[in-house]
Each structure stands twice: as structure tokens, then as C-alpha cells.
Amino acid sequence: MQLNTLIARQIVERATKIIQFPVNVMDENGQIIGSSDPTRLHRTHEGALLAIHDNRTIEINQTVASTLIGVKEGINLPILYQDSVIGVVGISGQPDDVRSYGELVKMTAELIVEQEALMAQIQWNKRHREELLMQLIQGSTLNENQLLSIAERLDLNLSQPRIAAVVKVIPKQGQSLTLEHLQKLVHLLDYPERDNIVGIVSVSMNEVVVLKPVTLVEGSWNQTEEKARVKRLLKRIAQEADFSIQIALGQYFAGVSGLARSYETAKATLASAGNSKEAILFYQDHKLSVLVGGLKQDQWRRTQLTEPLEKLQQQDSKGVLLKTLRVFFDQDCDPAQACAALHIHRNTLRYRLDKIEETTNLKINNLDQKVQLYLALKCL
């Protein structure tokens, strides 16, 4: 740990709120890097050099001060960090007047140094956790033993089964997404500690990724348990943040290498949600939509699938038949439930389905052709 001008300035500001005497902070080379008297900055303080060399408090009266360079009468105390001298804090004034404040100012300085060292360590851990997360979800070139070794140094247990979750922040109406929104979300995911590995993957894409520990029972994880945890997170966000979220949880795949596959399923699940308002999305619940979603990127396959429905749209200007087909599939092809959802008579449903078959040339009671219609709706 080294003193810098920022830490020195904090020490001076804090100390001068406690006492009314001038305060200086010198680095390990005796250079004044913080002072309540700006004219003394960047000068060598020979009294500080003595305090550093001997690791002891140096009191300087007017007579001694006149023999040293850059020195005024006062008291100079070494600043210790982990039993090593990293600098000196000095109080200007007659030694008899400032002596009683010496230990108080020294303690203040050392507390500030310890706080800064702790914050630096937290930032170091955070940065390296994010780097590890990127290695894990992108399919690292490092082997599994190397990744496990890195994780161990960060006090993370990669042998713990995990799934990937991708979280999208939704700012309140009228607000724009900011980095502070994402950082707040990361904090809420990090604390209280649940052994999550969290990172902002992309600010522009509004993507925060969490590698969440799960408990496996016969190779499967408890979706109900995870939903309860996410609901608790949603409640905390509603209480503490000015945004909402949509979160997609991926599939579990064994081993460290499985985390990249889990991330892909979570990311694809979120992408397949479109404009859905559903806050919690599980890959298992949207598996077909996710898998079919890949067809949308394959232009000729998508065209082949949607061609029958495009004919239907041309002859269905009010969209009644297309809506009927969607509801029919949403109700698992149950005529009674479809009629209830559409508020129509069963004969009306039969008429509309016949019209759909006639227009698309696909039979709803033929399994292969029914699947074609269903996939076409998903790709439309």
C-alpha cells in the first residue's frame, strides 16, 4: 500500500476538522503530498525522513527546525500499514501545543489508509471476478484446472453446480439506462452474499450476467426454489432501486465448460421473450420458442415455414383467423378451452379452423402439418 495525493488530501481534510493546527502528509520518500498549506506541497521534509528512518515520532522545536530543510516546528508521526512505515503525518505548531493531538491524527490517518486499502482490494476482486466470468461464459481457452485455480484465489467455488442467468434492466418511464443502474443491480445481486458470480457483460446491450449456485437432486435443479429467490430479488429492487428487471435463467449443464452453454440458453431465452412483460423467464418453460428462434435467422427456412400463414394473412384482413389459430394453440388445441377464450360457439371455431385449412392447405388434425402451422406462428 502506498500513499497518494488523493489519500493524503483525505487525511488532511479529516484531520483539520478535528484540530485547528496545520497538517501535512509526507510519502515514503519524505515528499509533502498533502498539506493544509498548499505552498508546502512537493517539498522534501527532512523531519519526515527522520521519522521514516527511525520509525518513531519526531518532535521539532524552533531551534531544530532552523537546521533542517523544509521543516517547521511541530510533531511528525510515522503512518503504519501492516507494520510498515508508508509515510508521515505532521502537525505544525509548538510541540507542547500539538503533542496531545498527535496520536489522534495518526490514528485518523491509519484508518483512512486501511479503508482505502480495503476498497482497493474489493475493486481488485470485483474486476478479476468479472474477468473470470467472461472466461467462463465465452468458452475460455484456459483449461479447467487453470480456471479452478483462478477461482480459488478469488475465494470462489467452481465445483458448486451453477446456472447462468441474464438480467435486463428496465428504467422507469422517461428515464434512460445508465451505468449506475447496472452497478446498482450488480450490488443487489452481490449482497447479501450468495456465492453469485456477477458481472456487467455489456453496457450498450444492457446485459448483466449471474452464475447462480443451484442444488441438484438426481441431476435436476429446483425451479420453484429459484423462482422464490428471484421474487425476493424483485421485491428488493422495487424497494431500493428506480428500475425493474427481466431475468432469464438458463439450463444446467455439468462441469465448468457447461457454464458457457448455460449462458447461451439464458441469453437466447431472454431474446425470445420479445416484448413480453413476464419478469421471470425459465429456459425450460420456453424451450421450443428458444430453439425455433434460431430459424428466424435462417431466411430460407423461415420463408418456407411462414409461407402458408402469409397466404392466410392476405385473405384475413381483420386478423380473425390468425388470432383464432394462436388461441387454439395457446389452449393446447382444446376446442372447448379455445371457444371459452375467444368467446365463440364451437361451430364458429370449427368454421374458422376449416377456413384456415382451406387457405393454408395444411390439416390441423395431421400431426406433421399441425407442427408446421405451430412453428410458422413462432417464426411469423
Short mmCIF file of C-alpha atoms in Angstrom, two decimals:
data_model
loop_
_atom_site.label_atom_id
_atom_site.label_comp_id
_atom_site.label_asym_id
_atom_site.label_seq_id
_atom_site.Cartn_x
_atom_site.Cartn_y
_atom_site.Cartn_z
CA MET A 1 0.00 0.00 0.00
CA GLN A 2 1.34 3.43 -1.00
CA LEU A 3 0.19 6.88 -0.06
CA ASN A 4 -1.01 9.03 -2.93
CA THR A 5 -2.22 12.60 -3.23
CA LEU A 6 -5.88 11.56 -3.01
CA ILE A 7 -5.39 9.68 0.28
CA ALA A 8 -3.17 12.47 1.60
CA ARG A 9 -5.86 15.04 0.83
CA GLN A 10 -8.44 12.94 2.70
CA ILE A 11 -6.15 12.73 5.74
CA VAL A 12 -5.59 16.49 5.75
CA GLU A 13 -9.29 17.29 5.35
CA ARG A 14 -10.32 14.85 8.10
CA ALA A 15 -7.58 15.97 10.50
CA THR A 16 -8.24 19.69 10.09
CA LYS A 17 -11.86 19.08 11.04
CA ILE A 18 -10.61 17.68 14.35
CA ILE A 19 -7.84 20.16 15.18
CA GLN A 20 -7.13 23.78 14.30
CA PHE A 21 -3.41 23.34 13.56
CA PRO A 22 -1.87 22.96 10.07
CA VAL A 23 -1.44 19.34 8.93
CA ASN A 24 0.97 17.83 6.39
CA VAL A 25 1.22 14.36 4.91
CA MET A 26 4.51 13.06 3.53
CA ASP A 27 5.05 9.95 1.39
CA GLU A 28 7.67 7.21 1.90
CA ASN A 29 10.31 9.49 0.33
CA GLY A 30 9.58 12.40 2.67
CA GLN A 31 7.84 14.45 -0.06
CA ILE A 32 4.91 16.58 1.12
CA ILE A 33 1.94 15.29 -0.93
CA GLY A 34 -0.87 16.76 1.18
CA SER A 35 -0.99 19.94 3.23
CA SER A 36 -3.39 22.48 4.68
CA ASP A 37 -0.79 24.99 3.38
CA PRO A 38 -0.61 24.45 -0.42
CA THR A 39 2.70 26.39 -0.65
CA ARG A 40 4.46 23.49 1.12
CA LEU A 41 3.45 20.83 -1.39
CA HIS A 42 6.09 18.86 -3.33
CA ARG A 43 8.92 19.78 -0.97
CA THR A 44 11.13 17.35 0.89
CA HIS A 45 10.53 17.29 4.65
CA GLU A 46 13.72 16.27 6.49
CA GLY A 47 11.82 15.73 9.73
CA ALA A 48 9.64 13.18 7.94
CA LEU A 49 12.74 11.40 6.65
CA LEU A 50 13.94 11.01 10.25
CA ALA A 51 10.54 9.65 11.35
CA ILE A 52 10.57 7.17 8.44
CA HIS A 53 14.15 6.03 9.03
CA ASP A 54 13.77 5.55 12.80
CA ASN A 55 10.08 4.56 12.76
CA ARG A 56 9.37 6.90 15.66
CA THR A 57 7.69 10.19 16.48
CA ILE A 58 9.93 13.19 15.81
CA GLU A 59 9.31 16.43 17.71
CA ILE A 60 10.86 19.56 16.27
CA ASN A 61 11.23 22.86 18.15
CA GLN A 62 12.13 26.20 16.61
CA THR A 63 15.89 25.67 17.12
CA VAL A 64 15.94 22.27 15.40
CA ALA A 65 13.61 23.47 12.63
CA SER A 66 16.12 26.14 11.66
CA THR A 67 18.74 23.46 10.94
CA LEU A 68 16.52 21.29 8.69
CA ILE A 69 15.23 21.81 5.14
CA GLY A 70 11.50 22.26 4.54
CA VAL A 71 10.68 21.93 8.22
CA LYS A 72 8.65 23.96 10.70
CA GLU A 73 8.34 23.33 14.40
CA GLY A 74 5.81 20.64 15.24
CA ILE A 75 5.42 16.89 15.60
CA ASN A 76 5.80 14.18 12.94
CA LEU A 77 4.41 10.66 13.37
CA PRO A 78 5.01 7.64 11.11
CA ILE A 79 1.94 6.22 9.33
CA LEU A 80 1.96 2.43 9.58
CA TYR A 81 0.22 -0.10 7.35
CA GLN A 82 0.69 -3.77 8.19
CA ASP A 83 3.61 -2.85 10.46
CA SER A 84 5.46 -0.98 7.71
CA VAL A 85 6.07 2.77 7.53
CA ILE A 86 4.41 4.12 4.38
CA GLY A 87 4.57 7.83 5.20
CA VAL A 88 4.36 10.50 7.87
CA VAL A 89 1.69 12.84 9.19
CA GLY A 90 2.88 16.12 10.68
CA ILE A 91 1.20 18.78 12.79
CA SER A 92 2.72 22.26 12.71
CA GLY A 93 2.96 24.22 15.97
CA GLN A 94 4.88 24.34 19.19
CA PRO A 95 5.41 20.72 20.32
CA ASP A 96 3.82 21.39 23.72
CA ASP A 97 0.66 22.67 21.99
CA VAL A 98 0.25 19.90 19.39
CA ARG A 99 1.64 16.85 21.21
CA SER A 100 -1.74 15.81 22.63
CA TYR A 101 -3.25 15.70 19.13
CA GLY A 102 -0.51 13.56 17.61
CA GLU A 103 -1.87 10.06 18.28
CA LEU A 104 -5.40 11.11 17.33
CA VAL A 105 -4.28 12.42 13.93
CA LYS A 106 -2.02 9.38 13.40
CA MET A 107 -4.92 7.05 14.15
CA THR A 108 -7.15 9.02 11.75
CA ALA A 109 -4.53 8.73 9.01
CA GLU A 110 -4.07 4.98 9.50
CA LEU A 111 -7.82 4.36 9.49
CA ILE A 112 -8.15 6.20 6.17
CA VAL A 113 -5.24 4.18 4.74
CA GLU A 114 -6.83 0.89 5.87
CA GLN A 115 -10.18 1.90 4.40
CA GLU A 116 -8.57 2.78 1.05
CA ALA A 117 -6.62 -0.49 1.04
CA LEU A 118 -9.84 -2.43 1.69
CA MET A 119 -11.66 -0.59 -1.11
CA ALA A 120 -8.76 -1.27 -3.48
CA GLN A 121 -8.90 -4.97 -2.60
CA ILE A 122 -12.67 -5.04 -3.16
CA GLN A 123 -12.23 -3.39 -6.57
CA TRP A 124 -9.44 -5.82 -7.45
CA ASN A 125 -11.64 -8.79 -6.55
CA LYS A 126 -14.58 -7.33 -8.46
CA ARG A 127 -12.52 -6.73 -11.59
CA HIS A 128 -10.99 -10.20 -11.55
CA ARG A 129 -14.35 -11.84 -10.82
CA GLU A 130 -15.76 -10.14 -13.92
CA GLU A 131 -12.75 -11.28 -15.95
CA LEU A 132 -13.28 -14.85 -14.73
CA LEU A 133 -16.98 -14.66 -15.54
CA MET A 134 -16.17 -13.59 -19.11
CA GLN A 135 -13.76 -16.51 -19.43
CA LEU A 136 -16.45 -18.91 -18.21
CA ILE A 137 -19.36 -17.74 -20.39
CA GLN A 138 -17.36 -17.22 -23.56
CA GLY A 139 -15.71 -20.61 -23.51
CA SER A 140 -12.23 -19.97 -22.13
CA THR A 141 -9.01 -21.01 -23.86
CA LEU A 142 -7.72 -21.89 -20.38
CA ASN A 143 -8.14 -25.47 -19.20
CA GLU A 144 -10.44 -26.37 -16.34
CA ASN A 145 -7.64 -26.69 -13.77
CA GLN A 146 -6.41 -23.17 -14.57
CA LEU A 147 -9.92 -21.75 -14.19
CA LEU A 148 -10.40 -23.58 -10.89
CA SER A 149 -7.08 -22.18 -9.64
CA ILE A 150 -8.09 -18.61 -10.55
CA ALA A 151 -11.47 -19.09 -8.87
CA GLU A 152 -9.83 -20.44 -5.70
CA ARG A 153 -7.65 -17.31 -5.44
CA LEU A 154 -10.86 -15.26 -5.64
CA ASP A 155 -12.47 -17.43 -2.96
CA LEU A 156 -15.00 -18.86 -5.44
CA ASN A 157 -16.08 -22.48 -5.61
CA LEU A 158 -16.48 -23.58 -9.23
CA SER A 159 -17.20 -27.15 -8.23
CA GLN A 160 -20.56 -25.87 -6.96
CA PRO A 161 -23.25 -26.56 -9.63
CA ARG A 162 -24.36 -23.30 -11.24
CA ILE A 163 -26.72 -21.99 -13.87
CA ALA A 164 -26.38 -18.77 -15.84
CA ALA A 165 -28.96 -16.02 -15.64
CA VAL A 166 -29.08 -12.97 -17.89
CA VAL A 167 -30.69 -9.84 -16.46
CA LYS A 168 -32.01 -6.83 -18.37
CA VAL A 169 -32.60 -3.53 -16.56
CA ILE A 170 -35.80 -1.66 -17.44
CA PRO A 171 -35.56 2.02 -16.42
CA LYS A 172 -38.69 3.83 -15.31
CA GLN A 173 -40.67 5.62 -17.99
CA GLY A 174 -38.92 8.77 -19.10
CA GLN A 175 -35.51 7.60 -17.88
CA SER A 176 -32.54 6.37 -19.91
CA LEU A 177 -30.40 3.40 -18.97
CA THR A 178 -27.20 4.42 -17.17
CA LEU A 179 -24.12 2.63 -15.91
CA GLU A 180 -25.29 3.47 -12.37
CA HIS A 181 -28.43 1.38 -12.96
CA LEU A 182 -26.32 -1.64 -13.87
CA GLN A 183 -23.90 -1.09 -10.97
CA LYS A 184 -26.82 -0.88 -8.54
CA LEU A 185 -28.16 -4.16 -9.90
CA VAL A 186 -24.75 -5.82 -9.51
CA HIS A 187 -24.66 -4.66 -5.88
CA LEU A 188 -28.12 -6.11 -5.21
CA LEU A 189 -27.04 -9.41 -6.78
CA ASP A 190 -23.80 -9.46 -4.79
CA TYR A 191 -25.32 -8.67 -1.39
CA PRO A 192 -26.32 -10.39 0.75
CA GLU A 193 -23.65 -12.84 -0.36
CA ARG A 194 -25.00 -15.98 -2.03
CA ASP A 195 -21.80 -17.09 -3.79
CA ASN A 196 -23.03 -15.47 -7.02
CA ILE A 197 -20.52 -14.61 -9.74
CA VAL A 198 -21.80 -11.35 -11.20
CA GLY A 199 -20.61 -9.10 -13.98
CA ILE A 200 -21.70 -6.39 -16.41
CA VAL A 201 -21.08 -8.07 -19.74
CA SER A 202 -22.26 -5.18 -21.91
CA VAL A 203 -23.50 -1.71 -21.00
CA SER A 204 -24.71 -0.98 -24.56
CA MET A 205 -26.57 -4.30 -24.73
CA ASN A 206 -27.92 -3.84 -21.19
CA GLU A 207 -26.64 -7.22 -20.05
CA VAL A 208 -25.74 -8.33 -16.54
CA VAL A 209 -24.87 -12.00 -16.09
CA VAL A 210 -25.10 -14.04 -12.90
CA LEU A 211 -23.69 -17.52 -12.39
CA LYS A 212 -26.03 -18.72 -9.64
CA PRO A 213 -25.37 -21.72 -7.38
CA VAL A 214 -28.10 -24.37 -7.53
CA THR A 215 -28.81 -27.56 -5.62
CA LEU A 216 -29.04 -30.68 -7.76
CA VAL A 217 -31.39 -33.55 -6.96
CA GLU A 218 -30.87 -36.52 -9.27
CA GLY A 219 -29.23 -34.24 -11.82
CA SER A 220 -32.01 -31.61 -11.80
CA TRP A 221 -32.30 -28.28 -10.02
CA ASN A 222 -35.37 -26.94 -8.27
CA GLN A 223 -37.06 -24.36 -10.48
CA THR A 224 -39.59 -23.48 -7.76
CA GLU A 225 -36.80 -22.67 -5.30
CA GLU A 226 -35.05 -20.43 -7.80
CA LYS A 227 -38.28 -18.63 -8.67
CA ALA A 228 -38.77 -17.86 -4.97
CA ARG A 229 -35.24 -16.40 -4.78
CA VAL A 230 -35.80 -14.26 -7.87
CA LYS A 231 -39.10 -12.99 -6.45
CA ARG A 232 -37.24 -11.88 -3.33
CA LEU A 233 -34.76 -10.06 -5.56
CA LEU A 234 -37.63 -8.37 -7.44
CA LYS A 235 -39.09 -7.22 -4.12
CA ARG A 236 -35.75 -5.73 -3.03
CA ILE A 237 -35.37 -3.94 -6.37
CA ALA A 238 -38.87 -2.47 -6.03
CA GLN A 239 -37.93 -1.16 -2.56
CA GLU A 240 -34.38 0.05 -3.20
CA ALA A 241 -34.00 0.88 -6.91
CA ASP A 242 -35.58 3.12 -9.53
CA PHE A 243 -35.82 0.43 -12.19
CA SER A 244 -37.30 -3.01 -12.77
CA ILE A 245 -35.74 -6.09 -14.36
CA GLN A 246 -36.44 -9.02 -16.62
CA ILE A 247 -34.38 -12.11 -15.86
CA ALA A 248 -33.89 -15.29 -17.88
CA LEU A 249 -32.48 -18.42 -16.25
CA GLY A 250 -30.72 -20.95 -18.44
CA GLN A 251 -30.42 -24.72 -18.40
CA TYR A 252 -27.97 -26.59 -16.17
CA PHE A 253 -25.01 -28.29 -17.85
CA ALA A 254 -22.43 -30.20 -15.85
CA GLY A 255 -18.85 -29.03 -15.36
CA VAL A 256 -17.08 -25.72 -15.72
CA SER A 257 -17.40 -25.89 -19.52
CA GLY A 258 -21.18 -26.22 -19.11
CA LEU A 259 -21.44 -22.63 -17.87
CA ALA A 260 -20.92 -21.26 -21.39
CA ARG A 261 -23.77 -23.45 -22.67
CA SER A 262 -25.99 -22.40 -19.78
CA TYR A 263 -25.27 -18.74 -20.63
CA GLU A 264 -26.25 -19.31 -24.26
CA THR A 265 -29.60 -20.81 -23.23
CA ALA A 266 -30.30 -17.94 -20.83
CA LYS A 267 -29.37 -15.31 -23.40
CA ALA A 268 -31.50 -16.97 -26.09
CA THR A 269 -34.43 -17.23 -23.66
CA LEU A 270 -34.30 -13.51 -22.95
CA ALA A 271 -34.03 -12.73 -26.67
CA SER A 272 -37.02 -14.95 -27.48
CA ALA A 273 -39.17 -13.08 -24.94
CA GLY A 274 -39.51 -10.12 -27.32
CA ASN A 275 -41.89 -7.57 -25.81
CA SER A 276 -43.14 -9.95 -23.13
CA LYS A 277 -43.80 -8.30 -19.76
CA GLU A 278 -43.03 -11.56 -17.93
CA ALA A 279 -40.37 -10.73 -15.31
CA ILE A 280 -39.01 -14.26 -14.74
CA LEU A 281 -38.23 -16.49 -17.70
CA PHE A 282 -37.02 -20.09 -17.44
CA TYR A 283 -35.43 -21.78 -20.42
CA GLN A 284 -37.34 -24.97 -19.60
CA ASP A 285 -40.65 -23.10 -19.96
CA HIS A 286 -39.70 -21.50 -23.29
CA LYS A 287 -37.52 -24.23 -24.75
CA LEU A 288 -39.38 -24.67 -28.03
CA SER A 289 -39.62 -20.91 -28.64
CA VAL A 290 -35.89 -20.59 -27.97
CA LEU A 291 -34.94 -23.45 -30.28
CA VAL A 292 -37.32 -22.29 -33.01
CA GLY A 293 -35.98 -18.75 -32.62
CA GLY A 294 -32.85 -19.85 -34.47
CA LEU A 295 -34.98 -20.48 -37.55
CA LYS A 296 -35.77 -16.77 -37.76
CA GLN A 297 -32.13 -16.11 -38.58
CA ASP A 298 -32.18 -18.71 -41.36
CA GLN A 299 -34.04 -16.80 -44.06
CA TRP A 300 -34.95 -19.58 -46.47
CA ARG A 301 -36.22 -21.91 -43.72
CA ARG A 302 -38.24 -19.09 -42.18
CA THR A 303 -39.74 -18.24 -45.58
CA GLN A 304 -40.70 -21.86 -46.17
CA LEU A 305 -42.37 -22.15 -42.77
CA THR A 306 -44.30 -18.87 -42.85
CA GLU A 307 -45.47 -19.06 -46.48
CA PRO A 308 -48.84 -20.73 -45.61
CA LEU A 309 -49.59 -18.10 -42.95
CA GLU A 310 -48.71 -15.26 -45.30
CA LYS A 311 -51.44 -16.58 -47.61
CA LEU A 312 -53.77 -16.64 -44.63
CA GLN A 313 -52.93 -13.03 -43.75
CA GLN A 314 -53.71 -11.90 -47.29
CA GLN A 315 -57.24 -13.31 -47.04
CA ASP A 316 -57.73 -12.42 -43.37
CA SER A 317 -57.71 -8.61 -43.39
CA LYS A 318 -59.08 -8.32 -39.84
CA GLY A 319 -56.73 -10.99 -38.44
CA VAL A 320 -59.60 -13.06 -37.03
CA LEU A 321 -58.36 -16.39 -38.41
CA LEU A 322 -54.76 -15.80 -37.32
CA LYS A 323 -55.91 -14.86 -33.82
CA THR A 324 -58.12 -17.97 -33.69
CA LEU A 325 -55.16 -20.15 -34.64
CA ARG A 326 -52.93 -18.59 -31.98
CA VAL A 327 -55.54 -19.04 -29.25
CA PHE A 328 -56.22 -22.61 -30.39
CA PHE A 329 -52.55 -23.50 -29.91
CA ASP A 330 -52.29 -21.46 -26.69
CA GLN A 331 -55.09 -23.64 -25.31
CA ASP A 332 -53.20 -26.81 -26.26
CA CYS A 333 -55.58 -27.47 -29.17
CA ASP A 334 -58.51 -27.99 -26.80
CA PRO A 335 -61.67 -26.83 -28.67
CA ALA A 336 -63.70 -26.15 -25.51
CA GLN A 337 -60.97 -24.01 -23.93
CA ALA A 338 -60.33 -22.19 -27.21
CA CYS A 339 -64.05 -21.37 -27.55
CA ALA A 340 -64.13 -20.06 -23.99
CA ALA A 341 -61.03 -17.91 -24.55
CA LEU A 342 -62.42 -16.49 -27.81
CA HIS A 343 -66.00 -16.21 -26.53
CA ILE A 344 -67.36 -18.03 -29.59
CA HIS A 345 -69.57 -21.06 -30.26
CA ARG A 346 -67.96 -24.40 -31.05
CA ASN A 347 -69.46 -24.33 -34.58
CA THR A 348 -67.83 -20.93 -35.17
CA LEU A 349 -64.48 -22.38 -34.11
CA ARG A 350 -64.94 -25.33 -36.46
CA TYR A 351 -65.82 -22.99 -39.33
CA ARG A 352 -62.72 -20.86 -38.74
CA LEU A 353 -60.41 -23.88 -38.48
CA ASP A 354 -61.85 -25.26 -41.73
CA LYS A 355 -61.19 -21.90 -43.37
CA ILE A 356 -57.59 -21.95 -42.10
CA GLU A 357 -57.07 -25.46 -43.51
CA GLU A 358 -58.55 -24.45 -46.84
CA THR A 359 -56.37 -21.35 -47.16
CA THR A 360 -53.08 -22.83 -45.92
CA ASN A 361 -53.61 -26.29 -47.39
CA LEU A 362 -52.47 -27.74 -44.06
CA LYS A 363 -54.63 -30.08 -41.98
CA ILE A 364 -54.82 -29.31 -38.28
CA ASN A 365 -55.57 -32.95 -37.43
CA ASN A 366 -52.43 -34.11 -39.27
CA LEU A 367 -49.60 -34.11 -36.72
CA ASP A 368 -46.84 -33.17 -39.16
CA GLN A 369 -48.89 -30.36 -40.70
CA LYS A 370 -50.09 -29.17 -37.28
CA VAL A 371 -46.45 -28.82 -36.21
CA GLN A 372 -45.74 -26.84 -39.37
CA LEU A 373 -48.53 -24.41 -38.50
CA TYR A 374 -47.30 -24.10 -34.94
CA LEU A 375 -43.69 -23.42 -35.97
CA ALA A 376 -44.88 -20.94 -38.60
CA LEU A 377 -46.67 -18.97 -35.87
CA LYS A 378 -43.49 -18.94 -33.79
CA CYS A 379 -41.47 -17.62 -36.74
CA LEU A 380 -44.04 -15.12 -38.00
#
